[in-house]
Coordinates of C-alpha atoms in Angstrom, one line a residue:
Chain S
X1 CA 0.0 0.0 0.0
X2 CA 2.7 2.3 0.1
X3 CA 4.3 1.5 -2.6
X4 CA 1.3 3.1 -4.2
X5 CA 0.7 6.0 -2.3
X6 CA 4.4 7.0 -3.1
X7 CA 3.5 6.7 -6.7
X8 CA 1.5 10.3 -6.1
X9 CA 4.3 11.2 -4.1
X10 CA 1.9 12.1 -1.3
X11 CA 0.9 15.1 -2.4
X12 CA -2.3 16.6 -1.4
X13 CA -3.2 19.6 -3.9
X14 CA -4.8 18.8 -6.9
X15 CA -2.7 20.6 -9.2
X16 CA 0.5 18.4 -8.0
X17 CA -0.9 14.9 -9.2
X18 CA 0.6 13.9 -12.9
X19 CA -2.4 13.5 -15.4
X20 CA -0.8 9.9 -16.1
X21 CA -1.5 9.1 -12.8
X22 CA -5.2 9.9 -12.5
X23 CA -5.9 8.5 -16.2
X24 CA -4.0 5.2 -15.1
X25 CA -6.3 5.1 -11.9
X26 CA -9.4 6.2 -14.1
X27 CA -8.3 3.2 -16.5
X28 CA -8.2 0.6 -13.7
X29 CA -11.5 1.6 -12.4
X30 CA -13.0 1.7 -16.1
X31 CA -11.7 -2.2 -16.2
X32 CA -13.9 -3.2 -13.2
X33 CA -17.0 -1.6 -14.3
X34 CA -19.4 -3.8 -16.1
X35 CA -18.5 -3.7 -20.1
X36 CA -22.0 -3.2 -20.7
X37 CA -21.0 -1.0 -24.3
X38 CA -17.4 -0.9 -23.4
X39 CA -16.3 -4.1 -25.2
X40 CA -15.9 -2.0 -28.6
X41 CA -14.1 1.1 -26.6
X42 CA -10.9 -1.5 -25.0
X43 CA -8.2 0.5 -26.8
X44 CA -7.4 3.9 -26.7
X45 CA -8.9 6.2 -24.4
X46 CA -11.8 6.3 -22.8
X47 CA -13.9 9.2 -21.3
X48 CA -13.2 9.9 -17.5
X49 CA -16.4 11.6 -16.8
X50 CA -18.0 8.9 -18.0
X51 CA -16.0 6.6 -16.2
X52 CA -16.3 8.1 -13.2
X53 CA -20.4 9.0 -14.1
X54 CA -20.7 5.1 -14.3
X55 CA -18.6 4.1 -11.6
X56 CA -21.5 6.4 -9.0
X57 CA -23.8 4.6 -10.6
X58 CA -22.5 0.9 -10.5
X59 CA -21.5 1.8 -6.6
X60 CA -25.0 3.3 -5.8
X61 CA -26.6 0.0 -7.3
X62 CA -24.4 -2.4 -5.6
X63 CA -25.5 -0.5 -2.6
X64 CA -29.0 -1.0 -3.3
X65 CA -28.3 -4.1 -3.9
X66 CA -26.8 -4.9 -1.2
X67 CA -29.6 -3.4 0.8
X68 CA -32.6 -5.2 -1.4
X69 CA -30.1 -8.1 -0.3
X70 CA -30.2 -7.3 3.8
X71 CA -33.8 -7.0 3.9
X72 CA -34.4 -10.2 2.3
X73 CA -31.6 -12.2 4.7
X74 CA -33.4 -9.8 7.5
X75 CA -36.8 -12.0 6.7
X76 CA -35.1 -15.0 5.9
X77 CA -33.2 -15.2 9.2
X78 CA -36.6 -13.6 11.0
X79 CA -39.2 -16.2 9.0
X80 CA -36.9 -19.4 9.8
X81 CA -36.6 -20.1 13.8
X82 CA -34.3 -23.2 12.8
X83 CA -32.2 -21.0 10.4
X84 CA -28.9 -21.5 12.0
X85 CA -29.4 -25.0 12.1
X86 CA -30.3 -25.7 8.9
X87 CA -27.6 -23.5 8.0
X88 CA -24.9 -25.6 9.9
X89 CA -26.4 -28.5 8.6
X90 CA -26.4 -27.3 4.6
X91 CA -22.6 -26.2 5.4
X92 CA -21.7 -29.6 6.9
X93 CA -23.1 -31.4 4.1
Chain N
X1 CA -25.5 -26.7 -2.4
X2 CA -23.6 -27.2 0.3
X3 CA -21.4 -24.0 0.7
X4 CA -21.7 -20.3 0.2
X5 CA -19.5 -19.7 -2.4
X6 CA -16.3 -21.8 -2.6
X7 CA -16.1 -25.2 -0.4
X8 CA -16.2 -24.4 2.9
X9 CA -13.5 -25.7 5.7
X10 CA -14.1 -28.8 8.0
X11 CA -16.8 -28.5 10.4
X12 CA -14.6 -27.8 13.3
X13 CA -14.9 -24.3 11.3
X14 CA -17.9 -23.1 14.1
X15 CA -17.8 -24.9 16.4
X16 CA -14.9 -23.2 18.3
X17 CA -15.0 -20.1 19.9
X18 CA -14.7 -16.8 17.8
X19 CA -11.1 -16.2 19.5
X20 CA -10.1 -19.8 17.9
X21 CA -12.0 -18.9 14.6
X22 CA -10.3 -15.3 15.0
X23 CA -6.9 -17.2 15.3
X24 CA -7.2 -19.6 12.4
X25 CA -8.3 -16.9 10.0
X26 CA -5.6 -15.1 11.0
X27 CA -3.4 -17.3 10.1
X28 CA -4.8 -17.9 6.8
X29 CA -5.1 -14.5 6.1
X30 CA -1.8 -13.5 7.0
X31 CA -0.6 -15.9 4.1
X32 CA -2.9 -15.2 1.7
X33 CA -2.0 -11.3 2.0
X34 CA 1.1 -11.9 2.4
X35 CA 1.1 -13.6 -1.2
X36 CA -0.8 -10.6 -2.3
X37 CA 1.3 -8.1 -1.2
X38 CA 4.1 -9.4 -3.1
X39 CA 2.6 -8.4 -6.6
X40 CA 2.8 -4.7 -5.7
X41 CA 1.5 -3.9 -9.3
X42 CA -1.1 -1.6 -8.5
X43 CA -4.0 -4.1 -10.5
X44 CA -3.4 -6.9 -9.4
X45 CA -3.2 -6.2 -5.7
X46 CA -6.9 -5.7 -5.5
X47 CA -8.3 -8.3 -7.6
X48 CA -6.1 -10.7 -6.2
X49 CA -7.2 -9.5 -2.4
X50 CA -11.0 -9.8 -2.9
X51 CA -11.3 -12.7 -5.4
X52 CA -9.2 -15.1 -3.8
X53 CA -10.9 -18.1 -2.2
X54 CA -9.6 -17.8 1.3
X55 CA -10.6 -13.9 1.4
X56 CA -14.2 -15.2 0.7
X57 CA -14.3 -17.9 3.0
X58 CA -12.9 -15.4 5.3
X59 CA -16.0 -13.2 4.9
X60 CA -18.4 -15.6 4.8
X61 CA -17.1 -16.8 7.9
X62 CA -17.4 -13.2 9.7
X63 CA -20.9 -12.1 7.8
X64 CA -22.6 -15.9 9.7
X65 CA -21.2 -14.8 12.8
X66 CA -22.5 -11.0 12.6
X67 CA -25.7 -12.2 11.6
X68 CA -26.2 -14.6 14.5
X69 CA -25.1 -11.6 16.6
X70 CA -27.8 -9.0 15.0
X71 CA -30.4 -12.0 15.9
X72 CA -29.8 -12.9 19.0
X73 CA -29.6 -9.3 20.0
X74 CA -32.3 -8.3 18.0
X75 CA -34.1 -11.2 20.1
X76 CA -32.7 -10.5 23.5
X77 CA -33.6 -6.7 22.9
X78 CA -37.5 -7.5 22.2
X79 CA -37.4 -9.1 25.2
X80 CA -35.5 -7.4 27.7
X81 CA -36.6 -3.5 26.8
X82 CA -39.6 -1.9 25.7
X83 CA -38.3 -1.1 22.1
X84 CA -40.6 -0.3 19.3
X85 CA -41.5 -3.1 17.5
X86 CA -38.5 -4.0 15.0
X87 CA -40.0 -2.9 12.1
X88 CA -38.4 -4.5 8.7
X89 CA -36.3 -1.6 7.5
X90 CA -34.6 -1.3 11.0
X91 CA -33.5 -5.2 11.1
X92 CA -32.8 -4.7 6.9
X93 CA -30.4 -2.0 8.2
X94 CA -29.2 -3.9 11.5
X95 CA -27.8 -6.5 8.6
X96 CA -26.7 -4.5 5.9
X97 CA -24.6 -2.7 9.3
X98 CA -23.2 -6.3 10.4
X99 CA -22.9 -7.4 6.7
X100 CA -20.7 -4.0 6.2
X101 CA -18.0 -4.1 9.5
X102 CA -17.5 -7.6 8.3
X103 CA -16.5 -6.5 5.1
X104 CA -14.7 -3.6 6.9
X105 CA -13.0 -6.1 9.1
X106 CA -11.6 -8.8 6.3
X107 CA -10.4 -5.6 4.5
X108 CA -8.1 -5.7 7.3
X109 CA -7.4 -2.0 8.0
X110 CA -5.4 -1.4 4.2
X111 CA -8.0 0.9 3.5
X112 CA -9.4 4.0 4.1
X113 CA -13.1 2.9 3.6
X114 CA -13.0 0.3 5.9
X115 CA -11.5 2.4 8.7
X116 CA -13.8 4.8 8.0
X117 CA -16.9 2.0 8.4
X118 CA -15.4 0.5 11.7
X119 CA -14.7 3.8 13.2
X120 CA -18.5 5.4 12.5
X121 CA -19.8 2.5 14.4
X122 CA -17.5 3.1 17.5
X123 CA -18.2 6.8 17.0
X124 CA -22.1 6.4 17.0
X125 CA -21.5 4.3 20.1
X126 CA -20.1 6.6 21.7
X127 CA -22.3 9.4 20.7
X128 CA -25.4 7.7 21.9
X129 CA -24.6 6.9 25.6
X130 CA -22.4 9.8 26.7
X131 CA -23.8 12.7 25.1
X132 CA -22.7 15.2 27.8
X133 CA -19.0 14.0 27.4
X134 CA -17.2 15.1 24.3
X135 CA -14.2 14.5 25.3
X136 CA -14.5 10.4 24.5
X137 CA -15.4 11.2 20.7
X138 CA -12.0 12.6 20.0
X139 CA -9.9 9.9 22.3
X140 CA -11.7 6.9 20.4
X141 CA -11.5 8.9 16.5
X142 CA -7.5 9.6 17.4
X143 CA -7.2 5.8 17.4
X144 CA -8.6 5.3 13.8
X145 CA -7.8 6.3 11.1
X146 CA -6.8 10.2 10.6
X147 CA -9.7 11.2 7.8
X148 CA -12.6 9.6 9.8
X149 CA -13.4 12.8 11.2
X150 CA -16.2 13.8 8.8
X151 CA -17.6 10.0 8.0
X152 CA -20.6 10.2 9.7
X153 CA -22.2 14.0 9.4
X154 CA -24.8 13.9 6.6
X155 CA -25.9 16.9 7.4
X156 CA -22.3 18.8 6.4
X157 CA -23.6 16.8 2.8
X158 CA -25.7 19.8 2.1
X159 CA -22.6 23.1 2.5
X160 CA -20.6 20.8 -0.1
X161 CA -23.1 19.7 -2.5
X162 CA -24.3 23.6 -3.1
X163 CA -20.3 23.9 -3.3
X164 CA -20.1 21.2 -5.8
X165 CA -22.6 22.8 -8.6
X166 CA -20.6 25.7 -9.2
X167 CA -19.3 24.9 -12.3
X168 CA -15.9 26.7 -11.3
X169 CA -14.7 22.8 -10.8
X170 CA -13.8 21.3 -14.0
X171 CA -16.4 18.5 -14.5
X172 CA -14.0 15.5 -14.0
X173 CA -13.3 17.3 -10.5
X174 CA -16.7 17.3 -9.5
X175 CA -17.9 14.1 -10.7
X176 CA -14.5 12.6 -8.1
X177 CA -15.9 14.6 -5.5
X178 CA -19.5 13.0 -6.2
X179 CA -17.6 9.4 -6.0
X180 CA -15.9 10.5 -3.2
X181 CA -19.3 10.9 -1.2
X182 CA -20.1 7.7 -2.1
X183 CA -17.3 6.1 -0.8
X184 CA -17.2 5.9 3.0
X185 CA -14.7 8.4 4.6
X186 CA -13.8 9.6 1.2
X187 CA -15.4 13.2 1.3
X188 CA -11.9 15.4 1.7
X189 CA -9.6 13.3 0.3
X190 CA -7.1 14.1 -2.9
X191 CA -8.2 12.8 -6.5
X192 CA -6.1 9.2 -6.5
X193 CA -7.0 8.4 -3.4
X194 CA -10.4 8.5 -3.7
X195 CA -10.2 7.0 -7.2
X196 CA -7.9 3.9 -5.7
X197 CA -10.4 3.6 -2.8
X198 CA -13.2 3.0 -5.6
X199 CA -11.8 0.2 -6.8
X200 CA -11.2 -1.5 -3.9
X201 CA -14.6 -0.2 -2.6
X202 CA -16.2 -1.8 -5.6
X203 CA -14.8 -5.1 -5.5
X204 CA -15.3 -5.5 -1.8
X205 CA -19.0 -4.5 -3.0
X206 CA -19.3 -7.3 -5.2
X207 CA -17.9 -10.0 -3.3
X208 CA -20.8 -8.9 -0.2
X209 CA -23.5 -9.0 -2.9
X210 CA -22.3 -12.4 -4.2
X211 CA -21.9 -13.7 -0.5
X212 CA -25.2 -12.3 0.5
X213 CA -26.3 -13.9 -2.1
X214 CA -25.7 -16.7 -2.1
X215 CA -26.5 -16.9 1.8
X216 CA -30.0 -16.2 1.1
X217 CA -30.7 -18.7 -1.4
X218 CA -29.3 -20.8 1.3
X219 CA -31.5 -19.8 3.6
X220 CA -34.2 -20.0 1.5
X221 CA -33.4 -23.6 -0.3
X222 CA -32.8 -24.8 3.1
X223 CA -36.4 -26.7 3.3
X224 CA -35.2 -28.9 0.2
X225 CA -33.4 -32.1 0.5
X226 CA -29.5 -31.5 -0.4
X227 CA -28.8 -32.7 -3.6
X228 CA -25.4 -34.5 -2.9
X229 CA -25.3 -37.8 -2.4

Protein backbone atom coordinates (compact mmCIF):
# COMPACT_ATOMS: atom_id res chain seq x y z
CA UNK A 1 0.00 0.00 0.00
CA UNK A 2 2.72 2.27 0.10
CA UNK A 3 4.32 1.50 -2.60
CA UNK A 4 1.32 3.12 -4.17
CA UNK A 5 0.65 6.03 -2.29
CA UNK A 6 4.41 7.01 -3.09
CA UNK A 7 3.54 6.72 -6.71
CA UNK A 8 1.53 10.28 -6.07
CA UNK A 9 4.30 11.21 -4.06
CA UNK A 10 1.95 12.14 -1.34
CA UNK A 11 0.90 15.10 -2.38
CA UNK A 12 -2.33 16.57 -1.35
CA UNK A 13 -3.16 19.59 -3.87
CA UNK A 14 -4.81 18.79 -6.93
CA UNK A 15 -2.66 20.57 -9.19
CA UNK A 16 0.47 18.43 -8.02
CA UNK A 17 -0.91 14.95 -9.25
CA UNK A 18 0.60 13.95 -12.92
CA UNK A 19 -2.45 13.53 -15.35
CA UNK A 20 -0.84 9.94 -16.08
CA UNK A 21 -1.48 9.12 -12.77
CA UNK A 22 -5.17 9.93 -12.45
CA UNK A 23 -5.89 8.50 -16.23
CA UNK A 24 -4.02 5.22 -15.08
CA UNK A 25 -6.26 5.06 -11.88
CA UNK A 26 -9.42 6.21 -14.08
CA UNK A 27 -8.27 3.15 -16.54
CA UNK A 28 -8.20 0.63 -13.71
CA UNK A 29 -11.46 1.63 -12.39
CA UNK A 30 -13.00 1.71 -16.12
CA UNK A 31 -11.71 -2.20 -16.19
CA UNK A 32 -13.89 -3.22 -13.24
CA UNK A 33 -17.04 -1.60 -14.25
CA UNK A 34 -19.38 -3.78 -16.10
CA UNK A 35 -18.52 -3.72 -20.06
CA UNK A 36 -21.99 -3.23 -20.69
CA UNK A 37 -21.02 -1.01 -24.27
CA UNK A 38 -17.38 -0.85 -23.38
CA UNK A 39 -16.30 -4.11 -25.21
CA UNK A 40 -15.86 -1.98 -28.55
CA UNK A 41 -14.12 1.06 -26.56
CA UNK A 42 -10.95 -1.54 -24.98
CA UNK A 43 -8.18 0.51 -26.84
CA UNK A 44 -7.40 3.87 -26.67
CA UNK A 45 -8.88 6.25 -24.40
CA UNK A 46 -11.82 6.34 -22.76
CA UNK A 47 -13.90 9.16 -21.35
CA UNK A 48 -13.16 9.91 -17.54
CA UNK A 49 -16.44 11.61 -16.79
CA UNK A 50 -17.99 8.94 -17.97
CA UNK A 51 -16.00 6.57 -16.22
CA UNK A 52 -16.28 8.14 -13.23
CA UNK A 53 -20.44 9.03 -14.07
CA UNK A 54 -20.66 5.14 -14.28
CA UNK A 55 -18.59 4.10 -11.59
CA UNK A 56 -21.49 6.38 -9.04
CA UNK A 57 -23.81 4.64 -10.60
CA UNK A 58 -22.46 0.95 -10.52
CA UNK A 59 -21.54 1.77 -6.59
CA UNK A 60 -25.05 3.32 -5.80
CA UNK A 61 -26.65 0.03 -7.28
CA UNK A 62 -24.39 -2.36 -5.63
CA UNK A 63 -25.49 -0.49 -2.58
CA UNK A 64 -29.05 -0.98 -3.31
CA UNK A 65 -28.31 -4.09 -3.94
CA UNK A 66 -26.81 -4.92 -1.23
CA UNK A 67 -29.57 -3.41 0.85
CA UNK A 68 -32.61 -5.23 -1.40
CA UNK A 69 -30.05 -8.12 -0.29
CA UNK A 70 -30.15 -7.25 3.82
CA UNK A 71 -33.85 -6.97 3.93
CA UNK A 72 -34.43 -10.23 2.26
CA UNK A 73 -31.61 -12.22 4.71
CA UNK A 74 -33.41 -9.84 7.50
CA UNK A 75 -36.79 -11.98 6.72
CA UNK A 76 -35.11 -15.03 5.93
CA UNK A 77 -33.21 -15.15 9.20
CA UNK A 78 -36.65 -13.60 11.00
CA UNK A 79 -39.16 -16.17 8.97
CA UNK A 80 -36.95 -19.37 9.82
CA UNK A 81 -36.56 -20.09 13.77
CA UNK A 82 -34.28 -23.25 12.81
CA UNK A 83 -32.24 -21.01 10.42
CA UNK A 84 -28.89 -21.47 12.04
CA UNK A 85 -29.38 -24.97 12.14
CA UNK A 86 -30.27 -25.74 8.88
CA UNK A 87 -27.63 -23.52 8.01
CA UNK A 88 -24.87 -25.61 9.95
CA UNK A 89 -26.35 -28.45 8.59
CA UNK A 90 -26.39 -27.25 4.61
CA UNK A 91 -22.59 -26.24 5.39
CA UNK A 92 -21.73 -29.65 6.89
CA UNK A 93 -23.06 -31.40 4.08
CA UNK B 1 -25.55 -26.69 -2.37
CA UNK B 2 -23.61 -27.23 0.32
CA UNK B 3 -21.41 -24.05 0.73
CA UNK B 4 -21.68 -20.29 0.20
CA UNK B 5 -19.46 -19.69 -2.40
CA UNK B 6 -16.34 -21.80 -2.60
CA UNK B 7 -16.05 -25.20 -0.40
CA UNK B 8 -16.19 -24.42 2.90
CA UNK B 9 -13.46 -25.70 5.68
CA UNK B 10 -14.07 -28.78 7.98
CA UNK B 11 -16.83 -28.53 10.38
CA UNK B 12 -14.59 -27.82 13.30
CA UNK B 13 -14.91 -24.28 11.30
CA UNK B 14 -17.91 -23.13 14.06
CA UNK B 15 -17.84 -24.93 16.39
CA UNK B 16 -14.94 -23.21 18.30
CA UNK B 17 -14.95 -20.07 19.90
CA UNK B 18 -14.73 -16.83 17.84
CA UNK B 19 -11.13 -16.17 19.52
CA UNK B 20 -10.10 -19.84 17.89
CA UNK B 21 -11.97 -18.90 14.57
CA UNK B 22 -10.33 -15.26 15.02
CA UNK B 23 -6.89 -17.18 15.28
CA UNK B 24 -7.21 -19.57 12.39
CA UNK B 25 -8.32 -16.94 9.98
CA UNK B 26 -5.63 -15.07 11.02
CA UNK B 27 -3.38 -17.25 10.09
CA UNK B 28 -4.76 -17.91 6.79
CA UNK B 29 -5.12 -14.51 6.09
CA UNK B 30 -1.83 -13.55 6.99
CA UNK B 31 -0.63 -15.85 4.14
CA UNK B 32 -2.89 -15.24 1.67
CA UNK B 33 -1.96 -11.26 2.01
CA UNK B 34 1.10 -11.87 2.35
CA UNK B 35 1.15 -13.56 -1.17
CA UNK B 36 -0.76 -10.60 -2.31
CA UNK B 37 1.32 -8.13 -1.24
CA UNK B 38 4.14 -9.38 -3.11
CA UNK B 39 2.59 -8.43 -6.63
CA UNK B 40 2.78 -4.72 -5.72
CA UNK B 41 1.50 -3.87 -9.32
CA UNK B 42 -1.14 -1.56 -8.49
CA UNK B 43 -4.00 -4.10 -10.52
CA UNK B 44 -3.43 -6.93 -9.38
CA UNK B 45 -3.22 -6.17 -5.69
CA UNK B 46 -6.86 -5.68 -5.47
CA UNK B 47 -8.31 -8.35 -7.59
CA UNK B 48 -6.08 -10.65 -6.24
CA UNK B 49 -7.19 -9.49 -2.36
CA UNK B 50 -10.95 -9.83 -2.85
CA UNK B 51 -11.31 -12.70 -5.43
CA UNK B 52 -9.19 -15.11 -3.80
CA UNK B 53 -10.93 -18.08 -2.16
CA UNK B 54 -9.59 -17.85 1.27
CA UNK B 55 -10.62 -13.94 1.39
CA UNK B 56 -14.19 -15.19 0.66
CA UNK B 57 -14.35 -17.89 3.04
CA UNK B 58 -12.91 -15.35 5.34
CA UNK B 59 -16.02 -13.21 4.88
CA UNK B 60 -18.41 -15.56 4.85
CA UNK B 61 -17.11 -16.83 7.87
CA UNK B 62 -17.43 -13.18 9.66
CA UNK B 63 -20.85 -12.13 7.76
CA UNK B 64 -22.58 -15.89 9.70
CA UNK B 65 -21.23 -14.84 12.81
CA UNK B 66 -22.46 -10.99 12.57
CA UNK B 67 -25.67 -12.20 11.62
CA UNK B 68 -26.20 -14.61 14.46
CA UNK B 69 -25.10 -11.56 16.64
CA UNK B 70 -27.78 -9.00 14.96
CA UNK B 71 -30.36 -12.05 15.87
CA UNK B 72 -29.85 -12.88 18.96
CA UNK B 73 -29.59 -9.27 20.01
CA UNK B 74 -32.30 -8.31 17.98
CA UNK B 75 -34.15 -11.19 20.08
CA UNK B 76 -32.74 -10.50 23.54
CA UNK B 77 -33.64 -6.69 22.93
CA UNK B 78 -37.55 -7.51 22.24
CA UNK B 79 -37.43 -9.09 25.21
CA UNK B 80 -35.51 -7.41 27.67
CA UNK B 81 -36.61 -3.52 26.77
CA UNK B 82 -39.60 -1.93 25.68
CA UNK B 83 -38.31 -1.14 22.15
CA UNK B 84 -40.56 -0.25 19.30
CA UNK B 85 -41.52 -3.11 17.45
CA UNK B 86 -38.46 -3.97 15.05
CA UNK B 87 -40.01 -2.93 12.10
CA UNK B 88 -38.43 -4.49 8.71
CA UNK B 89 -36.26 -1.60 7.53
CA UNK B 90 -34.57 -1.29 11.04
CA UNK B 91 -33.54 -5.23 11.06
CA UNK B 92 -32.78 -4.68 6.88
CA UNK B 93 -30.38 -1.97 8.18
CA UNK B 94 -29.15 -3.95 11.48
CA UNK B 95 -27.77 -6.54 8.58
CA UNK B 96 -26.73 -4.46 5.86
CA UNK B 97 -24.56 -2.68 9.31
CA UNK B 98 -23.19 -6.26 10.45
CA UNK B 99 -22.94 -7.36 6.73
CA UNK B 100 -20.67 -4.05 6.15
CA UNK B 101 -17.98 -4.10 9.51
CA UNK B 102 -17.52 -7.55 8.30
CA UNK B 103 -16.46 -6.53 5.13
CA UNK B 104 -14.71 -3.57 6.86
CA UNK B 105 -13.04 -6.12 9.15
CA UNK B 106 -11.57 -8.78 6.26
CA UNK B 107 -10.35 -5.59 4.47
CA UNK B 108 -8.08 -5.68 7.34
CA UNK B 109 -7.40 -2.03 7.96
CA UNK B 110 -5.45 -1.44 4.21
CA UNK B 111 -7.99 0.88 3.50
CA UNK B 112 -9.35 4.03 4.08
CA UNK B 113 -13.10 2.86 3.62
CA UNK B 114 -13.02 0.35 5.87
CA UNK B 115 -11.52 2.42 8.68
CA UNK B 116 -13.82 4.83 7.99
CA UNK B 117 -16.88 2.00 8.40
CA UNK B 118 -15.36 0.49 11.65
CA UNK B 119 -14.74 3.81 13.24
CA UNK B 120 -18.48 5.44 12.51
CA UNK B 121 -19.76 2.50 14.42
CA UNK B 122 -17.53 3.09 17.47
CA UNK B 123 -18.20 6.84 16.96
CA UNK B 124 -22.07 6.35 16.96
CA UNK B 125 -21.46 4.27 20.09
CA UNK B 126 -20.14 6.63 21.71
CA UNK B 127 -22.31 9.39 20.68
CA UNK B 128 -25.41 7.66 21.87
CA UNK B 129 -24.56 6.93 25.61
CA UNK B 130 -22.40 9.83 26.69
CA UNK B 131 -23.78 12.67 25.06
CA UNK B 132 -22.72 15.22 27.81
CA UNK B 133 -19.03 14.01 27.41
CA UNK B 134 -17.21 15.11 24.32
CA UNK B 135 -14.21 14.50 25.28
CA UNK B 136 -14.46 10.36 24.55
CA UNK B 137 -15.38 11.20 20.65
CA UNK B 138 -12.04 12.58 20.00
CA UNK B 139 -9.89 9.94 22.33
CA UNK B 140 -11.68 6.87 20.37
CA UNK B 141 -11.47 8.88 16.52
CA UNK B 142 -7.54 9.57 17.41
CA UNK B 143 -7.24 5.85 17.44
CA UNK B 144 -8.60 5.26 13.78
CA UNK B 145 -7.75 6.30 11.10
CA UNK B 146 -6.75 10.22 10.63
CA UNK B 147 -9.70 11.18 7.78
CA UNK B 148 -12.58 9.64 9.76
CA UNK B 149 -13.41 12.83 11.20
CA UNK B 150 -16.22 13.76 8.80
CA UNK B 151 -17.65 10.04 7.97
CA UNK B 152 -20.62 10.17 9.69
CA UNK B 153 -22.25 13.95 9.43
CA UNK B 154 -24.79 13.91 6.64
CA UNK B 155 -25.94 16.87 7.45
CA UNK B 156 -22.34 18.79 6.41
CA UNK B 157 -23.61 16.83 2.79
CA UNK B 158 -25.70 19.81 2.06
CA UNK B 159 -22.64 23.13 2.50
CA UNK B 160 -20.58 20.83 -0.09
CA UNK B 161 -23.05 19.75 -2.48
CA UNK B 162 -24.25 23.56 -3.10
CA UNK B 163 -20.27 23.91 -3.35
CA UNK B 164 -20.08 21.20 -5.78
CA UNK B 165 -22.57 22.81 -8.64
CA UNK B 166 -20.61 25.71 -9.21
CA UNK B 167 -19.28 24.89 -12.35
CA UNK B 168 -15.87 26.72 -11.35
CA UNK B 169 -14.73 22.79 -10.77
CA UNK B 170 -13.77 21.27 -13.96
CA UNK B 171 -16.38 18.54 -14.45
CA UNK B 172 -13.98 15.49 -13.98
CA UNK B 173 -13.25 17.25 -10.46
CA UNK B 174 -16.71 17.29 -9.55
CA UNK B 175 -17.86 14.06 -10.74
CA UNK B 176 -14.54 12.63 -8.13
CA UNK B 177 -15.90 14.57 -5.54
CA UNK B 178 -19.51 12.99 -6.22
CA UNK B 179 -17.60 9.36 -6.04
CA UNK B 180 -15.92 10.51 -3.21
CA UNK B 181 -19.34 10.94 -1.16
CA UNK B 182 -20.13 7.72 -2.10
CA UNK B 183 -17.30 6.08 -0.76
CA UNK B 184 -17.18 5.89 3.01
CA UNK B 185 -14.66 8.41 4.59
CA UNK B 186 -13.81 9.56 1.20
CA UNK B 187 -15.40 13.17 1.30
CA UNK B 188 -11.95 15.38 1.69
CA UNK B 189 -9.56 13.31 0.30
CA UNK B 190 -7.11 14.13 -2.93
CA UNK B 191 -8.16 12.80 -6.54
CA UNK B 192 -6.07 9.17 -6.51
CA UNK B 193 -6.98 8.43 -3.37
CA UNK B 194 -10.36 8.50 -3.73
CA UNK B 195 -10.20 7.05 -7.18
CA UNK B 196 -7.93 3.93 -5.73
CA UNK B 197 -10.42 3.63 -2.79
CA UNK B 198 -13.16 2.96 -5.62
CA UNK B 199 -11.83 0.18 -6.82
CA UNK B 200 -11.17 -1.45 -3.95
CA UNK B 201 -14.59 -0.19 -2.56
CA UNK B 202 -16.16 -1.83 -5.59
CA UNK B 203 -14.84 -5.12 -5.49
CA UNK B 204 -15.28 -5.49 -1.79
CA UNK B 205 -19.05 -4.51 -3.04
CA UNK B 206 -19.27 -7.34 -5.22
CA UNK B 207 -17.92 -10.02 -3.32
CA UNK B 208 -20.80 -8.88 -0.16
CA UNK B 209 -23.49 -8.97 -2.90
CA UNK B 210 -22.34 -12.44 -4.18
CA UNK B 211 -21.87 -13.73 -0.53
CA UNK B 212 -25.18 -12.26 0.51
CA UNK B 213 -26.33 -13.88 -2.09
CA UNK B 214 -25.67 -16.70 -2.05
CA UNK B 215 -26.46 -16.94 1.77
CA UNK B 216 -29.97 -16.17 1.07
CA UNK B 217 -30.72 -18.70 -1.36
CA UNK B 218 -29.33 -20.78 1.28
CA UNK B 219 -31.47 -19.78 3.65
CA UNK B 220 -34.20 -19.97 1.49
CA UNK B 221 -33.42 -23.61 -0.31
CA UNK B 222 -32.77 -24.82 3.14
CA UNK B 223 -36.44 -26.74 3.30
CA UNK B 224 -35.22 -28.95 0.24
CA UNK B 225 -33.42 -32.07 0.51
CA UNK B 226 -29.49 -31.48 -0.40
CA UNK B 227 -28.79 -32.74 -3.60
CA UNK B 228 -25.44 -34.46 -2.91
CA UNK B 229 -25.29 -37.77 -2.40
Amino acid sequence: MSSRRSRSSRQTGASMISEDQINDLVLQLHRLLPELGNNHRRSGKVSASKVLQETCTYIRNLNKEVDDLSERLSQLLESTDSAQAALIRSLLM
Amino acid sequence: MASLISDTEPPSHLHPTSTDLVRRKKRLSVSSSSASSSLTTGDGDSHARWRSEKQQRNYSAKLIQALRQVRLSSSSAAAATSSPPPTAQKRGKAVREAADRALAVSARGRTLWSRAILSNRIKLKFRKQKRQRPAAIPAVITTGSSSSSSGGRSKKRRVTVAKLNKKSIPTVNRKVRVLGRLVPGCKKESVPVILEEATDYIQALEMQVRAMKSLAELLSGSDLAPQRG
